[in-house]
Amino acid sequence: MTATTADPVAPVLTAGAVLLDMDGTLVNSDAVVERCWRRWSDRHGLDFDEVIKVVHGRQGYASMAVLLPDRPMAENHAENREMLAAETSDMEGVVPVPGAPAFLAALAELGLPHALVTSADVPLSTGRMAAAGLALPDVRVTAESVGASKPDPEGFLKGAAALGVDPADCVVFEDSEAGIRAGQAAGMRVVGVGPRAAEFGPTVHVEDLSGVRVADAGDGTIRLTF
């Protein structure tokens, strides 16, 4: 695990709450995502290599709107429902990101404020977390909870509000450009997870969660050591 920060001599963050993306951050679902979006790309005659650059972090309808800008949004929502059903029925290859089980367990055991903020809906997020053997946080913001997809900050702001924590005191864990931009737009510090995250200016970058240490700072805050 490697970590980089703007201040490399102090790879520690303190936070009132942690807001966690799911796909690419806690759960590696790339195999499913690529299978489903490759079929969609072929159906629409699009270059899959270009499509996959867009879809990570966004809700499906929002990705479709970027990729097919002249298509009515109603068609995007209809195909997104089909996409969600296909992804929910396919859990082959879904595994935890290294370090995710211990990381989530530490947050839960210490009773530290944290929430899942995902572009997946309830069935998909429940299925993927179960397939990866991960416990769902008590507080969850899913696709049904928001009116705008990442990179809009709505989901993270709702997560902070649900936990009763000021956005500036939250730390987001994200893997995608859309997710990192959403966290930044919410005024939050962002830990970028995995290879996609490094180039989008997160506060801290880690390869996975295996080297992230969680502690109760003793004053109601969370201490994250990288």
PDB file of C-alpha atoms in Angstrom, residues 69-219:
ATOM      1  CA  PRO A  69     -26.276  13.156 -25.472  1.00  0.00           C
ATOM      2  CA  ASP A  70     -29.045  13.494 -28.060  1.00  0.00           C
ATOM      3  CA  ARG A  71     -31.206  10.696 -26.667  1.00  0.00           C
ATOM      4  CA  PRO A  72     -34.309  11.491 -24.582  1.00  0.00           C
ATOM      5  CA  MET A  73     -33.650  11.076 -20.864  1.00  0.00           C
ATOM      6  CA  ALA A  74     -36.685   8.811 -20.537  1.00  0.00           C
ATOM      7  CA  GLU A  75     -34.869   6.220 -22.667  1.00  0.00           C
ATOM      8  CA  ASN A  76     -31.803   6.481 -20.434  1.00  0.00           C
ATOM      9  CA  HIS A  77     -33.896   5.842 -17.340  1.00  0.00           C
ATOM     10  CA  ALA A  78     -35.587   2.872 -19.005  1.00  0.00           C
ATOM     11  CA  GLU A  79     -32.300   1.289 -20.030  1.00  0.00           C
ATOM     12  CA  ASN A  80     -30.837   2.055 -16.620  1.00  0.00           C
ATOM     13  CA  ARG A  81     -33.576  -0.058 -15.027  1.00  0.00           C
ATOM     14  CA  GLU A  82     -32.587  -2.897 -17.360  1.00  0.00           C
ATOM     15  CA  MET A  83     -28.910  -2.370 -16.511  1.00  0.00           C
ATOM     16  CA  LEU A  84     -29.566  -2.452 -12.754  1.00  0.00           C
ATOM     17  CA  ALA A  85     -31.538  -5.683 -13.108  1.00  0.00           C
ATOM     18  CA  ALA A  86     -28.740  -7.267 -15.146  1.00  0.00           C
ATOM     19  CA  GLU A  87     -26.069  -6.211 -12.675  1.00  0.00           C
ATOM     20  CA  THR A  88     -28.106  -7.369  -9.681  1.00  0.00           C
ATOM     21  CA  SER A  89     -28.515 -10.832 -11.213  1.00  0.00           C
ATOM     22  CA  ASP A  90     -24.776 -11.178 -11.904  1.00  0.00           C
ATOM     23  CA  MET A  91     -22.503 -11.484  -8.865  1.00  0.00           C
ATOM     24  CA  GLU A  92     -19.801 -13.597 -10.497  1.00  0.00           C
ATOM     25  CA  GLY A  93     -16.375 -12.191  -9.650  1.00  0.00           C
ATOM     26  CA  VAL A  94     -17.607  -9.734  -7.015  1.00  0.00           C
ATOM     27  CA  VAL A  95     -15.020  -9.672  -4.222  1.00  0.00           C
ATOM     28  CA  PRO A  96     -13.982  -7.275  -1.461  1.00  0.00           C
ATOM     29  CA  VAL A  97     -11.279  -4.710  -2.112  1.00  0.00           C
ATOM     30  CA  PRO A  98      -8.216  -5.786  -0.076  1.00  0.00           C
ATOM     31  CA  GLY A  99      -8.498  -4.486   3.474  1.00  0.00           C
ATOM     32  CA  ALA A 100     -12.207  -3.633   3.210  1.00  0.00           C
ATOM     33  CA  PRO A 101     -13.466  -6.293   5.674  1.00  0.00           C
ATOM     34  CA  ALA A 102     -11.094  -5.199   8.444  1.00  0.00           C
ATOM     35  CA  PHE A 103     -11.647  -1.511   7.697  1.00  0.00           C
ATOM     36  CA  LEU A 104     -15.444  -1.770   7.938  1.00  0.00           C
ATOM     37  CA  ALA A 105     -15.221  -3.994  10.988  1.00  0.00           C
ATOM     38  CA  ALA A 106     -13.026  -1.457  12.791  1.00  0.00           C
ATOM     39  CA  LEU A 107     -15.467   1.367  12.106  1.00  0.00           C
ATOM     40  CA  ALA A 108     -18.385  -0.735  13.350  1.00  0.00           C
ATOM     41  CA  GLU A 109     -16.644  -2.148  16.412  1.00  0.00           C
ATOM     42  CA  LEU A 110     -15.482   1.287  17.534  1.00  0.00           C
ATOM     43  CA  GLY A 111     -18.925   2.761  16.903  1.00  0.00           C
ATOM     44  CA  LEU A 112     -17.513   5.468  14.658  1.00  0.00           C
ATOM     45  CA  PRO A 113     -19.870   7.439  12.382  1.00  0.00           C
ATOM     46  CA  HIS A 114     -19.823   6.131   8.831  1.00  0.00           C
ATOM     47  CA  ALA A 115     -22.202   5.740   5.905  1.00  0.00           C
ATOM     48  CA  LEU A 116     -22.366   4.073   2.518  1.00  0.00           C
ATOM     49  CA  VAL A 117     -22.908   6.566  -0.328  1.00  0.00           C
ATOM     50  CA  THR A 118     -23.325   4.653  -3.572  1.00  0.00           C
ATOM     51  CA  SER A 119     -24.694   5.148  -7.067  1.00  0.00           C
ATOM     52  CA  ALA A 120     -26.166   1.631  -6.856  1.00  0.00           C
ATOM     53  CA  ASP A 121     -29.771   1.125  -5.813  1.00  0.00           C
ATOM     54  CA  VAL A 122     -30.844  -0.868  -2.751  1.00  0.00           C
ATOM     55  CA  PRO A 123     -31.046  -4.315  -4.418  1.00  0.00           C
ATOM     56  CA  LEU A 124     -27.694  -3.933  -6.183  1.00  0.00           C
ATOM     57  CA  SER A 125     -25.833  -2.508  -3.183  1.00  0.00           C
ATOM     58  CA  THR A 126     -27.298  -5.135  -0.863  1.00  0.00           C
ATOM     59  CA  GLY A 127     -26.400  -7.929  -3.279  1.00  0.00           C
ATOM     60  CA  ARG A 128     -22.855  -6.787  -3.963  1.00  0.00           C
ATOM     61  CA  MET A 129     -21.999  -6.158  -0.316  1.00  0.00           C
ATOM     62  CA  ALA A 130     -23.322  -9.628   0.546  1.00  0.00           C
ATOM     63  CA  ALA A 131     -21.434 -11.236  -2.341  1.00  0.00           C
ATOM     64  CA  ALA A 132     -18.236  -9.609  -1.076  1.00  0.00           C
ATOM     65  CA  GLY A 133     -18.950 -10.729   2.499  1.00  0.00           C
ATOM     66  CA  LEU A 134     -19.214  -7.164   3.801  1.00  0.00           C
ATOM     67  CA  ALA A 135     -21.664  -5.859   6.363  1.00  0.00           C
ATOM     68  CA  LEU A 136     -23.840  -2.960   5.267  1.00  0.00           C
ATOM     69  CA  PRO A 137     -23.410   0.218   7.327  1.00  0.00           C
ATOM     70  CA  ASP A 138     -26.525   1.271   9.227  1.00  0.00           C
ATOM     71  CA  VAL A 139     -26.659   4.560   7.294  1.00  0.00           C
ATOM     72  CA  ARG A 140     -26.907   4.226   3.525  1.00  0.00           C
ATOM     73  CA  VAL A 141     -27.483   6.726   0.718  1.00  0.00           C
ATOM     74  CA  THR A 142     -28.390   4.856  -2.472  1.00  0.00           C
ATOM     75  CA  ALA A 143     -29.621   5.778  -5.942  1.00  0.00           C
ATOM     76  CA  GLU A 144     -33.201   5.987  -4.660  1.00  0.00           C
ATOM     77  CA  SER A 145     -32.159   8.630  -2.110  1.00  0.00           C
ATOM     78  CA  VAL A 146     -30.922  11.300  -4.510  1.00  0.00           C
ATOM     79  CA  GLY A 147     -32.155  13.320  -7.445  1.00  0.00           C
ATOM     80  CA  ALA A 148     -28.736  13.803  -9.027  1.00  0.00           C
ATOM     81  CA  SER A 149     -25.904  11.375  -9.744  1.00  0.00           C
ATOM     82  CA  LYS A 150     -22.266  11.861  -8.817  1.00  0.00           C
ATOM     83  CA  PRO A 151     -20.340  14.101  -9.619  1.00  0.00           C
ATOM     84  CA  ASP A 152     -23.150  16.103  -8.032  1.00  0.00           C
ATOM     85  CA  PRO A 153     -22.396  16.313  -4.280  1.00  0.00           C
ATOM     86  CA  GLU A 154     -25.988  15.576  -3.184  1.00  0.00           C
ATOM     87  CA  GLY A 155     -25.312  12.029  -2.028  1.00  0.00           C
ATOM     88  CA  PHE A 156     -22.370  12.953   0.165  1.00  0.00           C
ATOM     89  CA  LEU A 157     -24.183  15.949   1.620  1.00  0.00           C
ATOM     90  CA  LYS A 158     -27.129  13.704   2.477  1.00  0.00           C
ATOM     91  CA  GLY A 159     -24.773  11.210   4.089  1.00  0.00           C
ATOM     92  CA  ALA A 160     -23.233  13.916   6.255  1.00  0.00           C
ATOM     93  CA  ALA A 161     -26.674  15.211   7.217  1.00  0.00           C
ATOM     94  CA  ALA A 162     -27.891  11.729   8.141  1.00  0.00           C
ATOM     95  CA  LEU A 163     -24.911  11.353  10.483  1.00  0.00           C
ATOM     96  CA  GLY A 164     -25.304  14.872  11.865  1.00  0.00           C
ATOM     97  CA  VAL A 165     -21.763  15.853  10.869  1.00  0.00           C
ATOM     98  CA  ASP A 166     -20.639  19.051   9.137  1.00  0.00           C
ATOM     99  CA  PRO A 167     -19.501  18.292   5.558  1.00  0.00           C
ATOM    100  CA  ALA A 168     -16.114  19.891   6.239  1.00  0.00           C
ATOM    101  CA  ASP A 169     -15.562  17.308   9.000  1.00  0.00           C
ATOM    102  CA  CYS A 170     -16.227  14.336   6.696  1.00  0.00           C
ATOM    103  CA  VAL A 171     -13.709  12.219   4.821  1.00  0.00           C
ATOM    104  CA  VAL A 172     -14.869  10.494   1.632  1.00  0.00           C
ATOM    105  CA  PHE A 173     -13.398   7.239   0.304  1.00  0.00           C
ATOM    106  CA  GLU A 174     -13.794   7.034  -3.498  1.00  0.00           C
ATOM    107  CA  ASP A 175     -12.250   5.358  -6.546  1.00  0.00           C
ATOM    108  CA  SER A 176     -13.702   7.230  -9.546  1.00  0.00           C
ATOM    109  CA  GLU A 177     -13.374  10.684 -11.038  1.00  0.00           C
ATOM    110  CA  ALA A 178     -17.114  11.300 -10.650  1.00  0.00           C
ATOM    111  CA  GLY A 179     -17.009  10.269  -6.999  1.00  0.00           C
ATOM    112  CA  ILE A 180     -13.904  12.260  -6.170  1.00  0.00           C
ATOM    113  CA  ARG A 181     -15.358  15.345  -7.837  1.00  0.00           C
ATOM    114  CA  ALA A 182     -18.579  14.862  -5.846  1.00  0.00           C
ATOM    115  CA  GLY A 183     -16.680  14.678  -2.567  1.00  0.00           C
ATOM    116  CA  GLN A 184     -14.649  17.739  -3.412  1.00  0.00           C
ATOM    117  CA  ALA A 185     -17.774  19.660  -4.451  1.00  0.00           C
ATOM    118  CA  ALA A 186     -19.295  18.780  -1.077  1.00  0.00           C
ATOM    119  CA  GLY A 187     -16.335  20.474   0.625  1.00  0.00           C
ATOM    120  CA  MET A 188     -14.962  17.203   1.958  1.00  0.00           C
ATOM    121  CA  ARG A 189     -11.512  15.690   2.010  1.00  0.00           C
ATOM    122  CA  VAL A 190     -11.196  12.657  -0.240  1.00  0.00           C
ATOM    123  CA  VAL A 191      -9.186   9.460   0.046  1.00  0.00           C
ATOM    124  CA  GLY A 192      -8.720   8.095  -3.466  1.00  0.00           C
ATOM    125  CA  VAL A 193      -8.699   4.297  -3.576  1.00  0.00           C
ATOM    126  CA  GLY A 194      -7.133   2.249  -6.360  1.00  0.00           C
ATOM    127  CA  PRO A 195      -5.525   3.009  -9.713  1.00  0.00           C
ATOM    128  CA  ARG A 196      -8.357   5.116 -11.153  1.00  0.00           C
ATOM    129  CA  ALA A 197      -8.220   7.613  -8.304  1.00  0.00           C
ATOM    130  CA  ALA A 198      -4.644   8.877  -8.345  1.00  0.00           C
ATOM    131  CA  GLU A 199      -4.936  11.375 -11.192  1.00  0.00           C
ATOM    132  CA  PHE A 200      -7.941  13.286  -9.856  1.00  0.00           C
ATOM    133  CA  GLY A 201      -6.307  15.110  -6.976  1.00  0.00           C
ATOM    134  CA  PRO A 202      -7.557  13.313  -3.854  1.00  0.00           C
ATOM    135  CA  THR A 203      -6.289  14.514  -0.495  1.00  0.00           C
ATOM    136  CA  VAL A 204      -4.714  11.095   0.020  1.00  0.00           C
ATOM    137  CA  HIS A 205      -4.237   8.217  -2.424  1.00  0.00           C
ATOM    138  CA  VAL A 206      -4.025   4.531  -1.441  1.00  0.00           C
ATOM    139  CA  GLU A 207      -3.817   1.426  -3.596  1.00  0.00           C
ATOM    140  CA  ASP A 208      -6.419  -0.342  -1.435  1.00  0.00           C
ATOM    141  CA  LEU A 209      -7.654  -0.344   2.166  1.00  0.00           C
ATOM    142  CA  SER A 210      -5.195  -2.852   3.571  1.00  0.00           C
ATOM    143  CA  GLY A 211      -2.893  -0.229   5.074  1.00  0.00           C
ATOM    144  CA  VAL A 212      -5.544   2.173   6.375  1.00  0.00           C
ATOM    145  CA  ARG A 213      -5.753   2.203  10.170  1.00  0.00           C
ATOM    146  CA  VAL A 214      -8.839   3.424  12.014  1.00  0.00           C
ATOM    147  CA  ALA A 215      -8.856   4.654  15.618  1.00  0.00           C
ATOM    148  CA  ASP A 216     -11.093   6.575  17.972  1.00  0.00           C
ATOM    149  CA  ALA A 217      -9.236   9.824  18.616  1.00  0.00           C
ATOM    150  CA  GLY A 218     -10.946  10.080  21.991  1.00  0.00           C
ATOM    151  CA  ASP A 219     -12.618  13.422  21.365  1.00  0.00           C
TER     152      ASP A 219
END
